mmCIF file of C-alpha atoms in Angstrom:
data_model
loop_
_atom_site.group_PDB
_atom_site.id
_atom_site.type_symbol
_atom_site.label_atom_id
_atom_site.label_comp_id
_atom_site.label_asym_id
_atom_site.label_seq_id
_atom_site.Cartn_x
_atom_site.Cartn_y
_atom_site.Cartn_z
ATOM 1 C CA MET Q 115 135.263 196.956 -10.102
ATOM 2 C CA VAL Q 116 135.558 193.195 -9.608
ATOM 3 C CA SER Q 117 135.716 191.175 -12.802
ATOM 4 C CA ALA Q 118 134.673 187.547 -13.107
ATOM 5 C CA ARG Q 119 135.685 185.499 -16.110
ATOM 6 C CA ALA Q 120 133.576 182.470 -16.879
ATOM 7 C CA SER Q 121 135.186 179.128 -17.537
ATOM 8 C CA SER Q 122 134.455 177.496 -20.905
ATOM 9 C CA GLN Q 123 130.705 177.172 -20.674
ATOM 10 C CA ASP Q 124 130.267 175.043 -23.769
ATOM 11 C CA ALA Q 125 131.672 174.335 -27.212
ATOM 12 C CA THR Q 126 129.542 177.054 -28.758
ATOM 13 C CA LEU Q 127 131.286 179.812 -26.842
ATOM 14 C CA ALA Q 128 134.679 178.326 -27.629
ATOM 15 C CA HIS Q 129 133.797 178.128 -31.324
ATOM 16 C CA VAL Q 130 132.821 181.757 -31.699
ATOM 17 C CA GLY Q 131 136.016 182.772 -29.934
ATOM 18 C CA LEU Q 132 134.672 184.893 -27.104
ATOM 19 C CA SER Q 133 137.460 186.468 -25.105
ATOM 20 C CA ASN Q 134 135.093 188.066 -22.603
ATOM 21 C CA VAL Q 135 131.808 186.169 -22.557
ATOM 22 C CA SER Q 136 131.336 186.710 -18.837
ATOM 23 C CA GLY Q 137 130.365 190.356 -19.003
ATOM 24 C CA SER Q 138 130.268 193.410 -21.122
ATOM 25 C CA GLY Q 139 134.020 193.770 -21.148
ATOM 26 C CA PHE Q 140 135.286 197.097 -22.406
ATOM 27 C CA ALA Q 141 131.742 198.375 -22.709
ATOM 28 C CA ASP Q 142 131.052 199.342 -19.085
ATOM 29 C CA ILE Q 143 132.059 203.016 -19.240
ATOM 30 C CA PRO Q 144 130.168 205.422 -16.975
ATOM 31 C CA ASP Q 145 130.634 208.550 -19.109
ATOM 32 C CA LYS Q 146 129.486 208.636 -22.707
ATOM 33 C CA PRO Q 147 132.235 206.797 -24.618
ATOM 34 C CA SER Q 148 133.798 207.725 -27.939
ATOM 35 C CA ALA Q 149 134.015 203.997 -28.753
ATOM 36 C CA VAL Q 150 132.798 200.724 -27.205
ATOM 37 C CA LEU Q 151 134.548 197.407 -27.921
ATOM 38 C CA ALA Q 152 133.993 193.664 -27.588
ATOM 39 C CA ALA Q 153 135.845 190.648 -28.973
ATOM 40 C CA GLY Q 154 134.924 187.537 -30.967
ATOM 41 C CA ASP Q 155 135.907 185.510 -34.021
ATOM 42 C CA PHE Q 156 133.593 186.898 -36.691
ATOM 43 C CA ASN Q 157 135.081 185.195 -39.765
ATOM 44 C CA GLY Q 158 135.857 181.776 -38.314
ATOM 45 C CA ASP Q 159 139.603 181.847 -38.932
ATOM 46 C CA GLY Q 160 140.538 181.193 -35.300
ATOM 47 C CA VAL Q 161 142.004 184.694 -34.864
ATOM 48 C CA GLY Q 162 140.262 187.082 -32.515
ATOM 49 C CA ASP Q 163 138.437 190.039 -34.066
ATOM 50 C CA LEU Q 164 136.888 193.168 -32.576
ATOM 51 C CA VAL Q 165 133.481 194.767 -32.885
ATOM 52 C CA LYS Q 166 133.398 198.493 -32.219
ATOM 53 C CA ALA Q 167 130.597 200.991 -31.681
ATOM 54 C CA ALA Q 168 132.081 204.322 -32.691
ATOM 55 C CA LEU Q 169 131.251 207.743 -34.053
ATOM 56 C CA PRO Q 170 132.399 208.763 -37.532
ATOM 57 C CA ASP Q 171 135.960 210.094 -37.609
ATOM 58 C CA GLY Q 172 136.121 213.651 -36.412
ATOM 59 C CA GLU Q 173 132.630 213.616 -34.872
ATOM 60 C CA ASP Q 174 131.929 213.951 -31.150
ATOM 61 C CA ALA Q 175 128.145 213.451 -31.286
ATOM 62 C CA GLY Q 176 125.485 211.809 -33.413
ATOM 63 C CA GLN Q 177 124.643 208.274 -34.467
ATOM 64 C CA TYR Q 178 127.174 205.526 -33.836
ATOM 65 C CA SER Q 179 128.136 202.732 -36.241
ATOM 66 C CA LEU Q 180 128.849 199.110 -35.397
ATOM 67 C CA ILE Q 181 132.105 198.175 -37.115
ATOM 68 C CA ILE Q 182 133.990 194.872 -37.422
ATOM 69 C CA LEU Q 183 137.797 194.910 -37.201
ATOM 70 C CA LEU Q 184 139.217 191.612 -38.474
ATOM 71 C CA GLY Q 185 142.243 190.316 -36.606
ATOM 72 C CA LYS Q 186 145.397 189.094 -38.298
ATOM 73 C CA ALA Q 187 147.824 186.535 -36.913
ATOM 74 C CA ASP Q 188 150.427 189.271 -36.354
ATOM 75 C CA GLY Q 189 148.173 191.091 -33.891
ATOM 76 C CA THR Q 190 147.016 193.830 -36.228
ATOM 77 C CA PHE Q 191 143.448 194.522 -37.367
ATOM 78 C CA LEU Q 192 141.876 195.362 -40.706
ATOM 79 C CA PRO Q 193 138.546 197.197 -41.055
ATOM 80 C CA GLY Q 194 135.810 194.852 -42.244
ATOM 81 C CA SER Q 195 133.096 195.715 -44.734
ATOM 82 C CA SER Q 196 130.274 195.481 -42.163
ATOM 83 C CA HIS Q 197 129.031 198.884 -40.915
ATOM 84 C CA ASN Q 198 125.639 199.121 -39.200
ATOM 85 C CA LEU Q 199 124.040 202.226 -37.740
ATOM 86 C CA ILE Q 200 122.998 201.959 -34.086
ATOM 87 C CA GLY Q 201 121.916 204.474 -31.420
ATOM 88 C CA SER Q 202 123.469 207.689 -30.202
ATOM 89 C CA ASP Q 203 124.581 206.430 -26.757
ATOM 90 C CA PRO Q 204 125.897 202.804 -26.879
ATOM 91 C CA ARG Q 205 126.790 201.537 -23.425
ATOM 92 C CA ALA Q 206 127.454 197.806 -23.730
ATOM 93 C CA LEU Q 207 128.317 195.173 -26.332
ATOM 94 C CA VAL Q 208 128.185 191.402 -25.872
ATOM 95 C CA VAL Q 209 129.130 188.656 -28.306
ATOM 96 C CA GLY Q 210 127.736 185.127 -28.532
ATOM 97 C CA ASP Q 211 126.072 182.630 -30.837
ATOM 98 C CA PHE Q 212 122.522 183.716 -30.074
ATOM 99 C CA ASN Q 213 120.763 181.979 -32.984
ATOM 100 C CA GLY Q 214 122.600 178.654 -32.869
ATOM 101 C CA ASP Q 215 124.246 178.752 -36.301
ATOM 102 C CA GLY Q 216 127.816 178.592 -34.997
ATOM 103 C CA ASN Q 217 128.632 182.193 -35.893
ATOM 104 C CA ALA Q 218 129.390 185.047 -33.526
ATOM 105 C CA ASP Q 219 126.527 187.539 -33.119
ATOM 106 C CA VAL Q 220 126.388 190.892 -31.318
ATOM 107 C CA ILE Q 221 123.904 192.594 -29.000
ATOM 108 C CA VAL Q 222 124.374 196.285 -28.289
ATOM 109 C CA GLY Q 223 122.644 198.179 -25.500
ATOM 110 C CA ASP Q 224 121.987 201.904 -25.805
ATOM 111 C CA GLY Q 225 121.658 204.347 -22.934
ATOM 112 C CA ASP Q 226 117.995 204.874 -23.874
ATOM 113 C CA GLY Q 227 117.281 201.214 -23.006
ATOM 114 C CA THR Q 228 117.182 199.795 -26.543
ATOM 115 C CA LEU Q 229 118.767 196.376 -27.130
ATOM 116 C CA LEU Q 230 119.641 195.723 -30.782
ATOM 117 C CA GLU Q 231 120.796 192.397 -32.226
ATOM 118 C CA PHE Q 232 123.117 191.804 -35.184
ATOM 119 C CA LEU Q 233 123.640 188.295 -36.544
ATOM 120 C CA GLY Q 234 127.010 187.196 -37.878
ATOM 121 C CA ASP Q 235 127.313 185.444 -41.246
ATOM 122 C CA GLY Q 236 130.641 183.783 -40.402
ATOM 123 C CA LYS Q 237 132.440 185.869 -43.024
ATOM 124 C CA GLY Q 238 133.030 188.984 -40.956
ATOM 125 C CA ASN Q 239 129.675 190.662 -41.608
ATOM 126 C CA LEU Q 240 126.794 191.520 -39.274
ATOM 127 C CA VAL Q 241 123.164 191.552 -40.395
ATOM 128 C CA PRO Q 242 120.640 193.645 -38.412
ATOM 129 C CA ALA Q 243 118.044 191.465 -36.683
ATOM 130 C CA GLY Q 244 116.087 194.256 -35.016
ATOM 131 C CA LYS Q 245 115.219 195.213 -31.462
ATOM 132 C CA ILE Q 246 115.006 192.401 -28.913
ATOM 133 C CA ALA Q 247 113.852 194.496 -25.923
ATOM 134 C CA THR Q 248 113.466 198.016 -24.578
ATOM 135 C CA LEU Q 249 114.297 198.808 -20.955
ATOM 136 C CA GLY Q 250 114.496 202.092 -19.094
ATOM 137 C CA SER Q 251 118.256 202.285 -19.690
ATOM 138 C CA VAL Q 252 121.286 200.046 -20.255
ATOM 139 C CA VAL Q 253 124.434 200.175 -18.134
ATOM 140 C CA SER Q 254 125.866 196.661 -18.474
ATOM 141 C CA ILE Q 255 125.020 193.352 -20.167
ATOM 142 C CA ALA Q 256 126.273 189.874 -19.296
ATOM 143 C CA VAL Q 257 125.766 186.541 -21.064
ATOM 144 C CA GLY Q 258 125.390 183.026 -19.686
ATOM 145 C CA HIS Q 259 123.311 179.867 -19.438
ATOM 146 C CA PHE Q 260 120.710 180.700 -16.778
ATOM 147 C CA THR Q 261 118.637 177.533 -17.318
ATOM 148 C CA HIS Q 262 119.444 173.941 -18.187
ATOM 149 C CA ASP Q 263 118.593 174.654 -21.830
ATOM 150 C CA ARG Q 264 121.513 175.338 -24.158
ATOM 151 C CA PRO Q 265 120.594 178.783 -25.611
ATOM 152 C CA LEU Q 266 122.471 181.794 -24.267
ATOM 153 C CA ASP Q 267 120.602 184.171 -21.953
ATOM 154 C CA LEU Q 268 121.147 187.817 -21.011
ATOM 155 C CA VAL Q 269 121.089 189.924 -17.867
ATOM 156 C CA VAL Q 270 120.958 193.709 -18.224
ATOM 157 C CA SER Q 271 121.401 196.340 -15.521
ATOM 158 C CA ASP Q 272 119.033 199.310 -15.785
ATOM 159 C CA VAL Q 273 119.877 202.352 -13.683
ATOM 160 C CA ASP Q 274 116.542 204.071 -14.409
ATOM 161 C CA SER Q 275 114.466 201.338 -12.778
ATOM 162 C CA ASN Q 276 117.265 200.195 -10.434
ATOM 163 C CA THR Q 277 116.777 196.612 -11.614
ATOM 164 C CA ALA Q 278 118.591 193.830 -13.422
ATOM 165 C CA ALA Q 279 116.407 192.237 -16.108
ATOM 166 C CA ILE Q 280 116.726 188.595 -17.163
ATOM 167 C CA LEU Q 281 116.095 187.802 -20.848
ATOM 168 C CA LEU Q 282 115.985 184.104 -21.688
ATOM 169 C CA GLY Q 283 117.149 183.128 -25.154
ATOM 170 C CA ALA Q 284 115.070 180.862 -27.401
ATOM 171 C CA GLY Q 285 118.081 179.723 -29.433
ATOM 172 C CA ASP Q 286 116.834 181.340 -32.650
ATOM 173 C CA GLY Q 287 118.050 184.849 -31.819
ATOM 174 C CA SER Q 288 114.911 185.889 -29.964
ATOM 175 C CA PHE Q 289 114.603 186.618 -26.231
ATOM 176 C CA ARG Q 290 111.825 187.031 -23.695
ATOM 177 C CA GLN Q 291 112.055 189.040 -20.516
ATOM 178 C CA THR Q 292 111.063 186.728 -17.684
ATOM 179 C CA TRP Q 293 112.209 188.140 -14.350
ATOM 180 C CA SER Q 294 113.976 191.079 -12.734
ATOM 181 C CA PHE Q 295 115.371 191.934 -9.330
ATOM 182 C CA GLN Q 296 116.252 195.132 -7.495
ATOM 183 C CA LEU Q 297 119.836 196.381 -7.590
ATOM 184 C CA PRO Q 298 121.528 197.434 -4.324
ATOM 185 C CA GLN Q 299 121.161 201.210 -4.458
ATOM 186 C CA ARG Q 300 118.982 203.543 -6.508
ATOM 187 C CA GLY Q 301 120.806 206.115 -8.621
ATOM 188 C CA MET Q 302 124.063 204.160 -8.874
ATOM 189 C CA GLU Q 303 125.314 202.365 -11.992
ATOM 190 C CA PHE Q 304 125.929 198.647 -11.459
ATOM 191 C CA HIS Q 305 127.967 196.350 -13.684
ATOM 192 C CA LEU Q 306 127.396 192.645 -14.233
ATOM 193 C CA ALA Q 307 129.493 189.588 -14.974
ATOM 194 C CA THR Q 308 128.798 185.852 -15.001
ATOM 195 C CA ALA Q 309 130.646 182.720 -13.891
ATOM 196 C CA ASP Q 310 129.698 179.353 -12.418
ATOM 197 C CA PHE Q 311 130.775 179.969 -8.823
ATOM 198 C CA ASN Q 312 129.270 176.822 -7.277
ATOM 199 C CA LYS Q 313 130.022 174.383 -10.127
ATOM 200 C CA ASP Q 314 126.417 173.371 -10.745
ATOM 201 C CA GLY Q 315 126.534 174.079 -14.482
ATOM 202 C CA ILE Q 316 124.380 177.214 -14.204
ATOM 203 C CA ALA Q 317 125.797 180.709 -14.607
ATOM 204 C CA ASP Q 318 125.807 182.869 -11.486
ATOM 205 C CA LEU Q 319 126.076 186.664 -11.277
ATOM 206 C CA VAL Q 320 128.443 189.118 -9.664
ATOM 207 C CA ILE Q 321 127.223 192.700 -9.286
ATOM 208 C CA THR Q 322 129.732 195.506 -8.836
ATOM 209 C CA SER Q 323 129.773 199.294 -8.705
ATOM 210 C CA GLU Q 324 132.396 201.997 -8.447
ATOM 211 C CA GLU Q 325 132.454 201.571 -4.665
ATOM 212 C CA GLU Q 326 135.821 199.968 -4.024
ATOM 213 C CA GLY Q 327 135.692 196.511 -2.478
ATOM 214 C CA ASN Q 328 131.938 196.021 -2.771
ATOM 215 C CA TYR Q 329 130.503 193.150 -4.799
ATOM 216 C CA GLU Q 330 127.485 190.908 -4.502
ATOM 217 C CA VAL Q 331 127.001 187.377 -5.801
ATOM 218 C CA MET Q 332 123.676 185.959 -6.963
ATOM 219 C CA LEU Q 333 123.543 182.186 -7.489
ATOM 220 C CA GLY Q 334 121.553 180.853 -10.420
ATOM 221 C CA ASN Q 335 118.597 178.632 -9.569
ATOM 222 C CA GLY Q 336 118.490 176.960 -12.992
ATOM 223 C CA ASN Q 337 115.139 178.475 -13.981
ATOM 224 C CA GLY Q 338 116.265 181.993 -14.905
ATOM 225 C CA THR Q 339 116.054 183.371 -11.370
ATOM 226 C CA PHE Q 340 118.839 184.082 -8.877
ATOM 227 C CA THR Q 341 119.274 184.005 -5.103
ATOM 228 C CA TYR Q 342 121.513 186.394 -3.173
ATOM 229 C CA ALA Q 343 124.543 184.631 -1.640
ATOM 230 C CA PRO Q 344 125.763 186.724 1.334
ATOM 231 C CA LYS Q 345 128.610 184.334 2.170
ATOM 232 C CA LEU Q 346 130.107 184.818 -1.298
ATOM 233 C CA SER Q 347 129.572 188.585 -1.330
ATOM 234 C CA HIS Q 348 131.575 191.415 0.168
ATOM 235 C CA LEU Q 349 129.788 194.506 1.448
ATOM 236 C CA LYS Q 350 131.173 197.277 3.639
ATOM 237 C CA ASP Q 351 127.691 197.520 5.171
ATOM 238 C CA PRO Q 352 126.081 194.040 5.046
ATOM 239 C CA ASN Q 353 122.734 195.534 6.105
ATOM 240 C CA SER Q 354 122.631 197.884 3.116
ATOM 241 C CA TYR Q 355 121.221 195.317 0.697
ATOM 242 C CA CYS Q 356 118.276 193.056 1.375
ATOM 243 C CA PRO Q 357 117.127 191.783 -2.027
ATOM 244 C CA THR Q 358 113.568 190.555 -2.440
#
């Protein structure tokens, strides 16, 4: 899998301390994971923390919890007091300031297609904000600025429909699904990451799979849509993907 790490997109991302804002980070795991992780500064102390979707100790099935692990300056972590119940098949976590209050928030995607949002209070706690969308499935989520507005937007890969869905953020924690495009091959799980590849200030996409050496780049148009960039992509069979 090719990874793409975004440069500092704006002061908001730097403030919430995102160590992997360009994609879903540790969350892109093809088999059902025992735990899913992402990073951010959830208590505003400048030390990176972790958010974990995990089963209760000793359990190998059931409902997962979303747990904050607060980082210490010596590199260790302490369990926070915030525990929220989520779905039974979490596949991706992303962190960002989705409601514009300067605190790190979390969106978790479940294998059944549910996207749940949890808003940070800046003290290491997450408050449930409800469901922001339901897709056919969730494989990977990536975050970026897909328009010239400042709110963070989302792109989610959905293996059931073989599409990537664009959800534009309103800046208050809400999102609206505006556009989608076909992924390269039906039945295969694709993972997403964002970076500004052409330096126009708009996040672009890279799409990868488990096929070694294959990746495709989609350049952001600034209005929440993307255009395939064959010159920036690498395909073993360049005729295998003709996006519409």
